[in-house]
Coordinates of C-alpha atoms and ligand atoms in Angstrom, one line a residue:
M1 CA -28.5 0.7 7.9
L2 CA -25.0 0.3 6.6
K3 CA -24.9 -1.3 3.2
L4 CA -22.1 -3.6 2.1
D5 CA -23.9 -4.6 -1.1
G6 CA -22.5 -7.8 -2.2
K7 CA -19.0 -7.2 -0.8
R8 CA -17.2 -10.4 -0.2
I9 CA -16.0 -10.7 3.4
L10 CA -13.8 -13.7 4.3
L11 CA -14.3 -13.9 8.1
G12 CA -11.5 -15.7 9.8
V13 CA -12.4 -17.0 13.3
T14 CA -9.5 -18.2 15.6
G15 CA -9.5 -19.8 19.0
G16 CA -10.6 -17.6 22.0
I17 CA -13.7 -17.0 24.1
A18 CA -14.6 -14.0 21.9
A19 CA -15.3 -16.5 19.1
Y20 CA -18.9 -16.6 20.2
K21 CA -19.2 -13.0 19.1
A22 CA -18.4 -14.1 15.6
A23 CA -22.0 -15.3 15.3
E24 CA -23.4 -11.8 15.9
L25 CA -20.8 -10.3 13.5
V26 CA -21.8 -12.7 10.7
R27 CA -25.5 -11.8 11.3
L28 CA -24.7 -8.1 11.1
L29 CA -22.6 -8.5 8.0
R30 CA -25.3 -10.5 6.2
K31 CA -27.9 -7.9 7.3
S32 CA -25.8 -5.3 5.5
N33 CA -25.9 -7.4 2.3
A34 CA -22.3 -8.6 2.5
Q35 CA -21.5 -12.1 1.3
V36 CA -19.7 -13.9 4.2
Q37 CA -17.4 -16.9 3.9
V38 CA -16.3 -18.1 7.4
V39 CA -12.9 -19.9 7.7
M40 CA -12.2 -21.3 11.2
T41 CA -9.1 -22.6 12.8
H42 CA -9.4 -25.9 14.7
A43 CA -9.0 -24.1 18.0
A44 CA -12.0 -21.9 17.1
T45 CA -14.3 -24.9 16.8
E46 CA -13.7 -25.6 20.5
F47 CA -15.5 -22.3 21.2
I48 CA -18.3 -22.1 18.6
T49 CA -19.6 -24.8 16.3
P50 CA -19.1 -24.5 12.5
L51 CA -22.8 -25.3 12.2
T52 CA -23.8 -22.0 13.9
L53 CA -21.7 -19.9 11.6
Q54 CA -22.7 -21.9 8.6
T55 CA -26.4 -21.4 9.3
L56 CA -25.9 -17.6 9.9
S57 CA -23.6 -17.1 6.9
G58 CA -25.5 -19.4 4.5
R59 CA -22.2 -20.9 3.3
A60 CA -20.3 -24.0 4.3
V61 CA -17.7 -23.1 6.8
R62 CA -14.1 -23.9 5.7
Q63 CA -11.5 -25.4 8.1
D64 CA -9.2 -27.4 5.9
F65 CA -7.5 -27.1 2.5
F66 CA -9.9 -29.6 0.9
D67 CA -13.3 -30.4 2.1
P68 CA -14.0 -34.1 1.5
N69 CA -17.7 -33.5 1.9
D70 CA -17.9 -30.8 -0.7
E71 CA -16.5 -31.5 -4.1
A72 CA -17.6 -28.1 -5.3
S73 CA -15.7 -26.3 -2.6
I74 CA -13.2 -23.8 -4.1
G75 CA -9.4 -24.2 -3.7
H76 CA -7.5 -22.0 -1.3
I77 CA -6.1 -19.7 -4.1
D78 CA -9.5 -19.1 -5.5
L79 CA -10.8 -18.4 -2.0
A80 CA -8.0 -15.9 -1.4
R81 CA -8.9 -14.2 -4.7
W82 CA -12.6 -14.2 -3.9
A83 CA -12.3 -12.0 -0.8
D84 CA -12.7 -8.2 -1.0
L85 CA -11.6 -8.1 2.6
I86 CA -10.2 -10.7 5.1
L87 CA -11.3 -9.9 8.6
I88 CA -9.9 -12.0 11.4
A89 CA -12.2 -11.7 14.4
P90 CA -11.3 -12.7 17.0
A91 CA -7.6 -12.8 16.2
S92 CA -5.7 -14.8 18.9
A93 CA -2.1 -14.0 20.0
D94 CA -1.1 -17.3 18.3
F95 CA -2.7 -16.4 15.0
M96 CA -1.2 -12.9 15.0
A97 CA 2.3 -14.4 15.6
R98 CA 1.7 -16.9 12.7
L99 CA 0.5 -14.1 10.5
A100 CA 3.5 -11.9 11.4
H101 CA 5.9 -14.7 10.5
G102 CA 4.2 -15.6 7.3
L103 CA 3.4 -19.2 8.3
A104 CA 1.0 -21.2 6.2
N105 CA 0.3 -24.2 8.4
D106 CA -3.5 -24.0 8.2
L107 CA -6.1 -22.8 5.7
L108 CA -6.7 -19.4 7.3
S109 CA -3.0 -18.4 7.5
T110 CA -2.4 -19.7 3.9
L111 CA -5.3 -17.5 2.7
C112 CA -3.7 -14.5 4.3
L113 CA -0.5 -15.1 2.5
A114 CA -2.2 -15.8 -0.8
T115 CA -4.5 -12.8 -0.9
T116 CA -4.1 -9.3 -2.4
A117 CA -7.2 -8.1 -0.5
P118 CA -6.8 -5.9 2.6
I119 CA -6.5 -7.8 5.9
A120 CA -7.9 -6.5 9.2
V121 CA -7.3 -8.2 12.5
A122 CA -9.5 -7.7 15.6
P123 CA -7.3 -9.0 18.5
A124 CA -8.9 -10.7 21.5
M125 CA -6.7 -12.1 24.3
N126 CA -5.8 -11.7 28.0
Q127 CA -4.3 -8.3 28.7
Q128 CA -0.9 -9.6 29.7
M129 CA -0.7 -11.6 26.5
W130 CA -1.6 -8.4 24.6
L131 CA 1.0 -6.3 26.4
N132 CA 3.7 -8.9 26.1
P133 CA 6.6 -7.5 24.0
A134 CA 6.4 -10.5 21.7
T135 CA 2.7 -9.7 20.8
Q136 CA 3.5 -6.0 20.5
A137 CA 6.4 -6.7 18.1
N138 CA 4.2 -8.9 16.0
N139 CA 1.5 -6.3 16.1
Q140 CA 3.9 -3.6 14.8
Q141 CA 5.2 -5.9 12.1
L142 CA 1.7 -6.5 10.9
Q143 CA 0.8 -2.8 10.8
A144 CA 4.1 -2.0 9.0
R145 CA 2.9 -4.4 6.3
G146 CA -0.4 -2.6 5.9
I147 CA -2.5 -5.0 7.9
K148 CA -5.2 -3.1 9.7
L149 CA -5.5 -3.4 13.5
W150 CA -9.0 -3.0 14.7
G151 CA -8.9 -2.8 18.5
P152 CA -8.5 -4.2 21.0
D153 CA -10.7 -2.5 23.5
A154 CA -9.9 -2.2 27.2
G155 CA -12.2 -3.4 29.9
E156 CA -13.3 -6.4 31.9
Q157 CA -12.0 -9.7 30.5
A158 CA -13.5 -13.2 30.5
C159 CA -10.6 -14.3 32.8
G160 CA -11.6 -11.7 35.4
E161 CA -8.7 -9.3 34.7
V162 CA -9.2 -5.7 33.5
G163 CA -7.1 -4.2 30.7
P164 CA -6.6 -4.1 27.0
G165 CA -7.4 -7.2 25.0
R166 CA -11.2 -7.3 24.5
M167 CA -12.4 -7.8 21.0
L168 CA -14.2 -4.8 19.6
E169 CA -18.0 -5.3 19.6
P170 CA -19.5 -6.7 16.4
S171 CA -21.3 -3.5 15.7
E172 CA -18.0 -1.6 15.8
L173 CA -16.4 -4.1 13.5
L174 CA -19.3 -3.8 11.1
A175 CA -18.8 0.0 11.1
R176 CA -15.1 -0.3 10.4
T177 CA -15.8 -2.8 7.6
A178 CA -18.2 -0.3 6.0
K179 CA -15.7 2.5 6.4
Q180 CA -13.0 0.4 4.8
F181 CA -15.1 0.1 1.6
S182 CA -16.4 3.7 1.6
S183 CA -12.9 5.1 1.7
Q184 CA -11.9 3.2 -1.5
I185 CA -12.5 6.2 -3.7
L186 CA -10.0 5.0 -6.4
T187 CA -11.6 1.7 -7.0
G188 CA -11.3 0.9 -10.7
Q189 CA -8.5 3.4 -11.3
S190 CA -5.0 2.3 -12.3
V191 CA -2.0 4.2 -11.0
L192 CA 1.5 4.0 -12.3
L193 CA 4.1 5.1 -9.9
T194 CA 7.9 5.6 -10.0
A195 CA 10.0 5.5 -6.8
G196 CA 13.5 5.3 -5.4
P197 CA 16.7 6.4 -7.0
T198 CA 18.2 5.4 -10.3
Q199 CA 21.8 4.1 -10.7
E200 CA 23.8 5.1 -13.7
P201 CA 26.7 2.8 -14.3
I202 CA 30.3 4.1 -14.8
D203 CA 32.0 0.8 -15.1
P204 CA 31.0 -2.8 -14.0
V205 CA 31.4 -1.9 -10.3
R206 CA 30.6 1.8 -10.0
F207 CA 27.6 4.0 -10.6
I208 CA 26.3 7.5 -10.1
G209 CA 23.4 7.4 -7.7
N210 CA 21.5 9.5 -5.1
R211 CA 20.2 9.3 -1.5
S212 CA 16.6 8.6 -2.3
S213 CA 15.3 5.8 0.0
G214 CA 12.1 5.2 -1.9
K215 CA 10.1 5.6 1.4
M216 CA 7.7 8.2 0.1
G217 CA 7.0 6.3 -3.1
F218 CA 6.3 3.1 -1.2
A219 CA 4.1 4.9 1.3
L220 CA 2.2 6.3 -1.6
A221 CA 1.8 2.9 -3.2
R222 CA 0.3 1.6 0.1
A223 CA -2.0 4.6 0.5
L224 CA -3.2 4.1 -3.1
I225 CA -4.0 0.5 -2.5
E226 CA -5.9 1.5 0.6
A227 CA -7.9 3.9 -1.6
G228 CA -8.8 0.9 -3.8
A229 CA -6.5 1.7 -6.8
K230 CA -4.7 -0.8 -8.9
V231 CA -1.0 0.1 -8.4
C232 CA 2.0 -0.7 -10.6
L233 CA 5.2 0.5 -8.9
I234 CA 8.4 0.9 -11.0
S235 CA 11.2 1.1 -8.5
G236 CA 14.9 1.9 -8.6
P237 CA 17.2 -0.1 -6.2
V238 CA 15.8 0.3 -2.6
A239 CA 15.8 -1.9 0.5
L240 CA 12.0 -1.9 1.0
T241 CA 9.4 -4.6 0.9
T242 CA 6.6 -4.3 -1.6
P243 CA 3.3 -3.3 0.0
A244 CA 0.6 -6.0 -0.4
G245 CA -1.4 -5.8 -3.6
V246 CA 1.2 -3.7 -5.5
T247 CA 2.7 -5.0 -8.7
R248 CA 6.4 -4.1 -8.6
I249 CA 8.9 -3.8 -11.4
N250 CA 12.5 -3.3 -10.5
V251 CA 14.8 -1.2 -12.6
D252 CA 18.3 0.3 -12.2
T253 CA 18.8 3.1 -14.7
A254 CA 16.7 6.0 -15.9
A255 CA 16.6 4.5 -19.4
E256 CA 15.1 1.2 -18.0
M257 CA 12.6 3.3 -15.9
Q258 CA 11.7 5.2 -19.0
Q259 CA 11.1 2.0 -21.0
K260 CA 9.0 0.3 -18.3
V261 CA 6.9 3.5 -17.9
A262 CA 6.4 3.6 -21.7
E263 CA 5.2 -0.1 -21.6
H264 CA 2.6 0.5 -18.9
I265 CA 1.5 4.1 -19.4
D266 CA -1.4 3.4 -21.7
K267 CA -3.2 1.4 -19.1
C268 CA -3.0 4.0 -16.3
H269 CA -5.4 6.8 -15.3
I270 CA -2.9 8.5 -13.0
F271 CA 0.9 8.7 -13.2
I272 CA 2.9 9.8 -10.2
A273 CA 6.6 10.4 -10.7
C274 CA 8.1 10.0 -7.2
A275 CA 11.5 8.6 -8.3
A276 CA 14.7 10.7 -7.9
V277 CA 15.8 10.0 -11.5
A278 CA 19.4 10.9 -12.2
D279 CA 19.4 13.9 -14.5
Y280 CA 22.6 12.7 -16.2
R281 CA 24.4 9.4 -17.0
P282 CA 28.0 8.7 -18.1
Q283 CA 28.2 9.0 -21.8
T284 CA 30.1 5.7 -22.1
I285 CA 30.2 2.8 -19.7
A286 CA 33.7 1.3 -19.3
T287 CA 33.5 -2.4 -20.0
Q288 CA 36.3 -3.1 -17.5
K289 CA 36.8 -1.6 -14.0
I290 CA 38.5 1.8 -14.3
K291 CA 42.0 1.7 -12.8
K292 CA 43.5 4.5 -10.7
N293 CA 46.5 5.0 -13.0
Q294 CA 45.9 8.6 -13.7
A295 CA 46.0 11.7 -11.5
E296 CA 42.8 13.0 -12.9
I297 CA 40.0 11.6 -15.0
A298 CA 37.0 13.3 -16.5
L299 CA 33.6 11.8 -16.8
T300 CA 31.4 13.1 -19.6
L301 CA 27.7 13.0 -18.7
T302 CA 24.8 12.9 -21.0
R303 CA 21.3 14.2 -20.2
N304 CA 18.8 11.5 -19.2
P305 CA 15.2 11.6 -20.7
D306 CA 12.7 13.4 -18.4
I307 CA 10.2 10.6 -17.8
L308 CA 7.6 12.8 -16.2
A309 CA 7.8 15.5 -18.9
E310 CA 7.5 12.9 -21.6
V311 CA 4.4 11.4 -20.0
A312 CA 2.8 14.8 -19.7
A313 CA 3.6 15.6 -23.3
R314 CA 1.6 12.6 -24.7
D315 CA -1.5 13.2 -26.8
T316 CA -3.8 11.9 -24.1
P317 CA -1.8 12.0 -20.9
P318 CA -3.0 10.5 -17.7
F319 CA -3.4 12.8 -14.7
T320 CA 0.2 13.5 -14.0
V321 CA 1.8 14.2 -10.6
G322 CA 5.4 15.2 -10.1
F323 CA 7.6 16.0 -7.2
A324 CA 10.1 18.9 -6.8
A325 CA 12.8 19.0 -4.2
E326 CA 14.1 22.5 -3.6
T327 CA 16.5 24.1 -1.2
E328 CA 15.0 27.7 -1.6
R329 CA 12.1 29.6 -3.0
L330 CA 10.0 26.5 -2.8
T331 CA 6.6 27.6 -4.3
E332 CA 8.1 29.7 -7.0
Q333 CA 10.5 27.1 -8.3
A334 CA 8.0 24.3 -8.0
E335 CA 5.4 26.2 -9.9
E336 CA 7.9 26.9 -12.6
K337 CA 8.6 23.2 -12.8
R338 CA 4.9 22.4 -13.0
R339 CA 4.4 24.8 -15.9
L340 CA 7.5 23.8 -17.8
K341 CA 6.8 20.1 -17.5
R342 CA 3.1 20.7 -18.1
V343 CA 2.0 18.4 -15.3
D344 CA -1.3 18.5 -13.5
M345 CA 0.1 18.6 -10.0
I346 CA 3.5 19.1 -8.3
A347 CA 4.2 18.1 -4.7
A348 CA 7.1 20.2 -3.5
N349 CA 9.3 19.9 -0.5
L350 CA 12.2 21.7 0.9
V351 CA 15.4 19.7 1.3
G352 CA 18.2 20.5 3.6
A353 CA 19.6 19.9 7.0
E354 CA 16.5 21.3 8.9
Q355 CA 14.0 19.6 6.6
G356 CA 12.6 16.2 5.9
G357 CA 13.1 14.7 2.5
F358 CA 15.6 12.1 1.4
E359 CA 16.3 9.2 3.8
K360 CA 14.0 10.7 6.5
D361 CA 10.8 9.2 7.9
E362 CA 9.0 12.6 8.0
N363 CA 8.3 15.2 5.4
A364 CA 6.0 18.2 4.6
L365 CA 4.7 19.1 1.2
T366 CA 3.3 22.0 -0.7
V367 CA 1.0 20.7 -3.4
L368 CA 0.4 23.0 -6.4
W369 CA -2.0 22.8 -9.4
E370 CA -3.5 25.2 -11.9
G371 CA -5.2 27.8 -9.8
G372 CA -4.7 26.2 -6.4
S373 CA -2.4 24.9 -3.7
K374 CA -2.5 23.1 -0.4
N375 CA 0.0 22.7 2.4
L376 CA 0.4 19.2 3.9
P377 CA 2.1 19.7 7.3
M378 CA 5.1 17.8 8.6
A379 CA 4.1 14.2 9.3
R380 CA 5.3 10.6 9.0
K381 CA 5.5 9.6 5.4
E382 CA 2.7 7.0 5.8
K383 CA 0.3 9.8 7.0
L384 CA 1.6 12.3 4.5
A385 CA 1.1 9.8 1.7
R386 CA -2.6 9.3 2.6
S387 CA -3.1 13.1 2.6
L388 CA -1.4 13.4 -0.7
V389 CA -3.5 10.6 -2.2
A390 CA -6.7 12.4 -0.9
T391 CA -5.5 15.6 -2.6
I392 CA -4.6 13.9 -5.9
T393 CA -8.0 12.1 -5.9
E394 CA -9.9 15.3 -5.3
R395 CA -8.2 17.1 -8.2
Y396 CA -8.3 14.0 -10.5
Y397 CA -12.1 13.8 -10.2
A398 CA -12.5 17.5 -10.3
E399 CA -10.7 17.8 -13.6
K400 CA -12.7 15.0 -15.1
H401 CA -9.6 13.8 -16.9
P402 CA -10.2 12.5 -20.4
T403 CA -9.0 9.0 -19.6
K404 CA -10.9 8.8 -16.3
D405 CA -13.9 6.9 -17.6
S406 CA -12.1 4.6 -20.0
Ligands
CTP1 N1 11.8 13.2 -13.2 C1 11.6 12.3 -14.2 N2 12.6 12.0 -15.0 C2 13.8 12.7 -14.9 C3 14.0 13.6 -13.9 C4 12.9 13.9 -13.0 O1 10.5 11.7 -14.3 N3 14.8 12.4 -15.7 C5 10.6 13.5 -12.3 C6 10.8 13.1 -10.9 O2 10.4 11.9 -10.6 C7 10.1 14.2 -10.1 C8 10.3 15.4 -10.9 O3 10.5 14.9 -12.3 O4 8.7 13.9 -10.1 C9 11.4 16.2 -10.5 O5 11.8 17.0 -11.5 P1 13.3 17.6 -11.7 O6 13.2 18.7 -12.6 O7 14.3 16.5 -11.9 O8 13.4 18.1 -10.2 P2 14.6 18.4 -9.5 O9 15.5 17.2 -9.4 O10 14.0 19.0 -8.3 O11 15.1 19.4 -10.6 P3 16.4 20.3 -10.5 O12 17.5 19.3 -10.3 O13 16.5 21.0 -11.9 O14 16.1 21.2 -9.4

């Protein structure tokens, strides 16, 4: 029997014929020792009574922001914090659309906005509704935001049609829920992560920058959250949305990044330097815009602090992971960088016309550590980030880092 030992599942039930299956799902979750709080939309109550779900879950079903019959009922923010997982089963086309657009016009959609817990949706709808480009666009948007899509299955539908749109069976949803928790191998671990470029000002309107998009760092932040870690992301200027559950601190320059890292490093178990930090900054920043009144001007640059090397040189460093972008002799140069900076692990990639890297959606990495290496083949950055997190986790626990148990 799968054990969910006290895990807190907020089960959202929305309107659709598959809502009757929520009863079996609640029963299975409870049998696996999960705590289940059911939140229904009004449409859902047309298909199954709150009393049924209340009896099976052992808790009063919530539908509205405030329950006049229950003075002790907790407010919506506390309910959002209570959940270890929000599972919406069945998720109607309407609810998925509302979730995709961030609406908060009932209790369930508000909880989804207010939570930092992972959210999974189990769609159930007519096959044409599922295949409709509007639903598919919503679906893609939800997945891009890290919301898990469980199903739908294909097969015979309540309306007599055959096609994709059936809700996954309760036993399958239970298995996915259990898997979701068992994959959280970094639960209780804090990770500090740098990402994106830095911008080093020349004058009030100009800066020295680079082409880092921040995509790899943000994909890593998301993969770390999926693995159960607490993630603080210090990001240079990028046009990316913060993955759910991540604490983000924005910086512009290497000096600001160094300062924010110094402020947060004591609390972290793992430090990952994914930012493309500018190696140099202008020695002086002109207070006024520099005019083009000379044929040539020279810019004197000063070396920036190496944030990663500084962290690795601390008395009790966290497990440190750096990146190396090389145009040739990848392993050799990355290994040298690893030894020079004294970091636990380096993730190296080739950059150049033929390769992934900056601004691209795909990349491949060679990961090096003391006495070992692993090749992570070309893949989309989301997938690559998950593989890298798995590799980091393996080494982190294998090395029994001094700060691990703190
Ligand atoms: N890094 C850092 N602070 C810096 C420079 C780099 O933390 N001032 C980190 C990056 O986040 C990355 C790794 O160090 O994890 C990259 O090291 P670096 O020596 O800058 O690599 P390259 O830019 O590849 O080095 P070089 O330009 O010498 O090839």
